[in-house]
Coordinates of C-alpha atoms in Angstrom, one line a residue:
T903 CA -5.2 7.0 -31.6
A904 CA -5.5 5.5 -28.1
F905 CA -3.9 2.1 -27.4
V906 CA -5.1 -0.5 -24.8
S907 CA -3.2 -3.5 -23.6
N908 CA -5.2 -6.6 -23.3
T909 CA -3.5 -8.9 -20.7
L910 CA -5.5 -12.1 -21.3
S911 CA -5.6 -11.7 -25.1
D912 CA -1.9 -11.0 -25.6
T913 CA -2.8 -8.0 -27.9
V914 CA -2.9 -4.3 -28.0
T915 CA -6.0 -2.6 -29.4
P916 CA -5.8 0.7 -31.2
I917 CA -8.8 3.0 -30.9
D918 CA -9.5 5.7 -33.5
L919 CA -10.5 8.7 -31.4
R920 CA -12.2 10.5 -34.3
T921 CA -14.6 7.7 -35.0
G922 CA -14.6 6.0 -31.6
R923 CA -14.0 2.6 -33.2
A924 CA -11.6 -0.1 -32.2
L925 CA -9.2 -1.2 -34.9
A926 CA -7.7 -4.6 -35.5
P927 CA -5.9 -5.8 -32.4
I928 CA -2.1 -6.1 -32.7
P929 CA -0.6 -9.4 -31.4
V930 CA 2.3 -8.8 -28.9
G931 CA 3.9 -11.0 -26.3
A932 CA 2.4 -12.8 -23.3
D933 CA 0.5 -10.7 -20.7
P934 CA 1.0 -7.2 -22.0
R935 CA 0.7 -4.5 -19.4
A936 CA 2.4 -1.2 -19.2
L937 CA 2.7 1.1 -22.2
A938 CA 4.9 4.1 -23.1
F939 CA 5.5 6.2 -26.2
S940 CA 8.8 7.2 -27.6
G941 CA 9.6 10.9 -27.5
D942 CA 8.5 11.4 -31.1
G943 CA 5.3 9.4 -30.6
G944 CA 6.2 7.1 -33.5
T945 CA 6.7 4.0 -31.4
L946 CA 4.7 2.5 -28.5
Y947 CA 6.6 0.2 -26.1
V948 CA 4.7 -2.6 -24.5
C949 CA 5.8 -4.5 -21.4
D950 CA 5.0 -8.2 -22.0
W951 CA 4.9 -9.3 -18.4
G952 CA 4.6 -13.0 -19.0
G953 CA 7.1 -13.1 -21.8
G954 CA 10.0 -11.2 -20.3
E955 CA 10.2 -8.8 -23.2
V956 CA 9.2 -5.4 -24.5
T957 CA 7.4 -5.2 -27.9
P958 CA 7.7 -2.0 -29.9
I959 CA 4.7 -1.1 -32.0
D960 CA 5.0 1.1 -35.1
V961 CA 2.3 3.6 -34.4
R962 CA 1.7 4.6 -38.1
A963 CA 1.8 1.1 -39.5
L964 CA 0.0 -0.4 -36.5
R965 CA 2.2 -3.4 -36.4
A966 CA 4.5 -5.0 -33.9
L967 CA 8.2 -5.0 -34.4
A968 CA 10.8 -7.5 -33.1
P969 CA 10.4 -8.0 -29.4
I970 CA 13.3 -6.9 -27.1
P971 CA 14.3 -9.4 -24.4
V972 CA 14.5 -7.9 -20.9
G973 CA 14.3 -9.4 -17.4
S974 CA 11.5 -11.4 -16.0
W975 CA 8.1 -9.9 -15.2
P976 CA 8.6 -6.4 -16.8
V977 CA 5.9 -4.4 -15.0
A978 CA 6.7 -0.8 -15.6
I979 CA 8.3 1.4 -18.3
A980 CA 9.2 5.0 -18.8
V981 CA 10.7 6.7 -21.9
K982 CA 12.7 9.9 -22.1
A983 CA 15.7 11.4 -23.8
G984 CA 16.2 8.4 -26.1
R985 CA 16.0 5.8 -23.3
A986 CA 13.3 3.3 -22.4
V987 CA 13.8 2.1 -18.8
V988 CA 12.0 -1.0 -17.7
A989 CA 11.4 -2.3 -14.1
D990 CA 11.8 -6.1 -14.2
S991 CA 10.1 -7.1 -10.9
G992 CA 10.9 -10.8 -11.2
S993 CA 14.6 -10.2 -11.8
D994 CA 15.1 -7.4 -9.2
A995 CA 16.6 -5.4 -12.1
M996 CA 16.2 -2.4 -14.4
T997 CA 16.7 -2.8 -18.1
E998 CA 17.7 0.2 -20.3
I999 CA 16.8 0.2 -24.0
N1000 CA 18.2 2.6 -26.6
T1001 CA 15.1 3.7 -28.4
R1002 CA 17.0 4.8 -31.5
T1003 CA 18.2 1.2 -32.1
D1004 CA 15.7 -0.7 -29.9
R1005 CA 18.6 -2.6 -28.4
V1006 CA 19.3 -3.3 -24.7
V1007 CA 22.1 -1.1 -23.4
R1008 CA 22.4 -2.6 -20.0
S1009 CA 20.6 -4.4 -17.2
V1010 CA 21.4 -3.3 -13.6
A1011 CA 20.4 -4.6 -10.2
A1012 CA 17.7 -2.7 -8.5
G1013 CA 16.1 -3.4 -5.1
Q1014 CA 13.9 -6.3 -4.3
F1015 CA 10.8 -6.5 -6.4
P1016 CA 10.9 -3.2 -8.3
D1017 CA 7.4 -2.6 -9.4
A1018 CA 7.2 1.1 -10.5
L1019 CA 9.6 3.8 -11.7
A1020 CA 9.8 7.4 -12.9
L1021 CA 12.5 9.3 -14.8
T1022 CA 13.8 12.7 -13.9
P1023 CA 13.0 15.3 -16.5
D1024 CA 16.5 15.1 -18.1
G1025 CA 16.2 11.3 -18.3
R1026 CA 19.5 10.7 -16.5
T1027 CA 18.1 9.2 -13.3
A1028 CA 15.4 6.5 -12.7
E1029 CA 13.6 6.6 -9.4
V1030 CA 12.6 3.0 -8.7
V1031 CA 10.3 1.8 -5.9
D1032 CA 11.2 -1.5 -4.4
G1033 CA 8.1 -3.1 -3.0
D1034 CA 9.8 -5.8 -0.9
T1035 CA 12.3 -3.5 0.9
D1036 CA 10.1 -0.4 1.3
Q1037 CA 12.6 1.9 -0.4
L1038 CA 13.2 4.2 -3.3
T1039 CA 16.3 3.4 -5.3
E1040 CA 18.1 6.0 -7.5
L1041 CA 19.7 4.5 -10.6
S1042 CA 21.8 6.3 -13.2
T1043 CA 20.6 5.7 -16.8
E1044 CA 24.0 6.9 -18.0
S1045 CA 26.4 4.7 -15.9
G1046 CA 24.0 2.1 -14.7
G1047 CA 25.2 2.7 -11.2
A1048 CA 23.0 2.6 -8.1
G1049 CA 22.8 5.7 -6.0
R1050 CA 21.0 6.4 -2.8
R1051 CA 18.4 4.0 -1.4
V1052 CA 15.8 6.0 0.6
K1053 CA 13.5 4.4 3.1
V1054 CA 9.8 5.2 2.4
G1055 CA 6.6 3.7 3.7
N1056 CA 5.2 0.2 3.8
S1057 CA 4.7 -1.4 0.4
P1058 CA 5.5 1.4 -2.1
V1059 CA 3.8 0.8 -5.4
A1060 CA 3.9 4.0 -7.4
V1061 CA 6.2 7.0 -7.9
A1062 CA 6.0 10.3 -9.8
V1063 CA 8.6 13.1 -10.3
T1064 CA 7.7 16.8 -10.4
P1065 CA 8.5 18.7 -13.6
S1066 CA 11.3 20.6 -11.9
G1067 CA 13.0 17.3 -11.0
R1068 CA 13.3 18.3 -7.4
T1069 CA 10.9 15.9 -5.7
A1070 CA 9.7 12.4 -6.1
Y1071 CA 6.3 11.4 -4.6
V1072 CA 5.9 7.8 -3.5
A1073 CA 2.6 6.1 -2.8
N1074 CA 2.8 3.6 0.0
A1075 CA -0.1 1.2 -0.2
I1076 CA -0.1 -0.5 3.2
S1077 CA 0.9 2.6 5.1
S1078 CA -1.8 4.6 3.3
T1079 CA 0.7 7.5 2.9
I1080 CA 2.5 9.5 0.4
T1081 CA 6.3 10.1 1.0
P1082 CA 7.9 13.2 -0.6
V1083 CA 11.6 12.6 -1.4
D1084 CA 14.0 15.5 -2.0
I1085 CA 15.9 14.2 -5.0
A1086 CA 19.0 16.4 -4.6
S1087 CA 19.6 15.4 -1.0
G1088 CA 18.0 11.9 -1.0
H1089 CA 16.1 12.9 2.1
A1090 CA 12.6 11.5 2.7
R1091 CA 10.3 14.1 4.2
R1092 CA 7.5 13.5 6.7
P1093 CA 4.9 11.2 5.1
I1094 CA 1.4 12.5 4.3
S1095 CA -1.5 10.3 5.4
V1096 CA -4.3 9.8 3.0
G1097 CA -6.5 8.0 5.5
A1098 CA -6.5 4.5 7.0
Y1099 CA -7.1 1.5 4.8
T1100 CA -7.3 3.6 1.6
Y1101 CA -4.5 1.8 -0.3
P1102 CA -3.1 4.5 -2.5
S1103 CA -1.9 2.6 -5.6
A1104 CA -1.3 5.3 -8.3
L1105 CA -0.4 8.9 -8.5
T1106 CA 0.6 11.5 -11.1
V1107 CA 1.9 15.1 -10.9
A1108 CA -0.2 17.7 -12.8
P1109 CA 1.6 20.2 -15.1
G1110 CA 3.3 22.9 -13.2
G1111 CA 4.0 20.5 -10.3
R1112 CA 1.6 22.1 -7.8
T1113 CA -0.8 19.2 -7.5
V1114 CA -0.3 15.5 -7.1
V1115 CA -3.4 13.4 -8.0
V1116 CA -3.6 10.4 -5.7
L1117 CA -5.8 7.3 -6.3
D1118 CA -7.1 5.6 -3.1
T1119 CA -8.0 2.2 -4.6
Y1120 CA -9.7 0.5 -1.6
A1121 CA -11.7 3.7 -0.8
G1122 CA -12.7 4.3 -4.4
T1123 CA -11.6 7.9 -4.2
V1124 CA -9.2 10.5 -5.5
R1125 CA -7.4 13.1 -3.4
L1126 CA -5.6 16.2 -4.6
L1127 CA -2.3 16.9 -2.8
R1128 CA -1.1 20.5 -3.0
T1129 CA 2.7 20.3 -3.1
G1130 CA 3.4 23.7 -1.6
T1131 CA 1.3 23.3 1.5
R1132 CA 1.0 19.4 1.8
H1133 CA -2.7 20.0 2.0
L1134 CA -5.0 17.2 0.9
S1135 CA -8.4 17.9 -0.7
P1136 CA -11.5 16.2 0.5
A1137 CA -12.0 12.7 -1.0
I1138 CA -13.5 12.7 -4.5
R1139 CA -15.7 9.7 -5.1
V1140 CA -15.0 7.8 -8.4
G1141 CA -15.8 4.3 -9.5
G1142 CA -15.1 1.0 -7.8
Y1143 CA -11.4 0.0 -7.3
P1144 CA -9.7 2.7 -9.4
S1145 CA -6.3 1.6 -10.6
A1146 CA -4.8 4.3 -12.9
V1147 CA -4.8 8.0 -13.4
A1148 CA -3.6 10.4 -16.1
V1149 CA -3.8 14.2 -16.4
T1150 CA -4.1 16.3 -19.6
R1151 CA -1.2 18.5 -20.6

């Protein structure tokens, strides 16, 4: 089953991949946006941007459970190791949820306007991009403490962590660059240009960690970044204004 968040309808639509048919939409909170599954795949967590909450959906029963209040404008969510971590862009905070109990563990201050995050493979650290301060903030999911704040490019909007947990790649929209950050040292490496006015807005790391797939939204293209050599492939033309990317496992 695939699930689609419908921002203007305040619903999530399940799609049966065997039949290709949409099932009955599931009512959730206001302005649903980001989605993430629990580790066992039994629960889907929905960021209700307009309602300041996260709605869990029982995947088997296809019904919404009690919403979980978080901060304002929850815009991104990642789940790993029994934790759901939410970027609350309107509260300048990160909310951590225990996925075994669906209760909030803590809310901690992040940078200004956190609008994307990624968890390290062990789930112990959240790498959060702060759009208004042009930095990557490291937050501990165990203590709630803030670690290093690393300066990246202009208007960071997306982040992905390699499977090894060694490097975070940050997409800087206005700079039209990708900044690799060494997680162990907190050192930002030399940014990689993806071309002027391309507006890279999303990226993901392919299995194995050797390739980062980068979406250039304004250009309507995809670039493949080879992590070992920093080499970028020629632009691959896709549709108009691409906004998200995922890679099969």
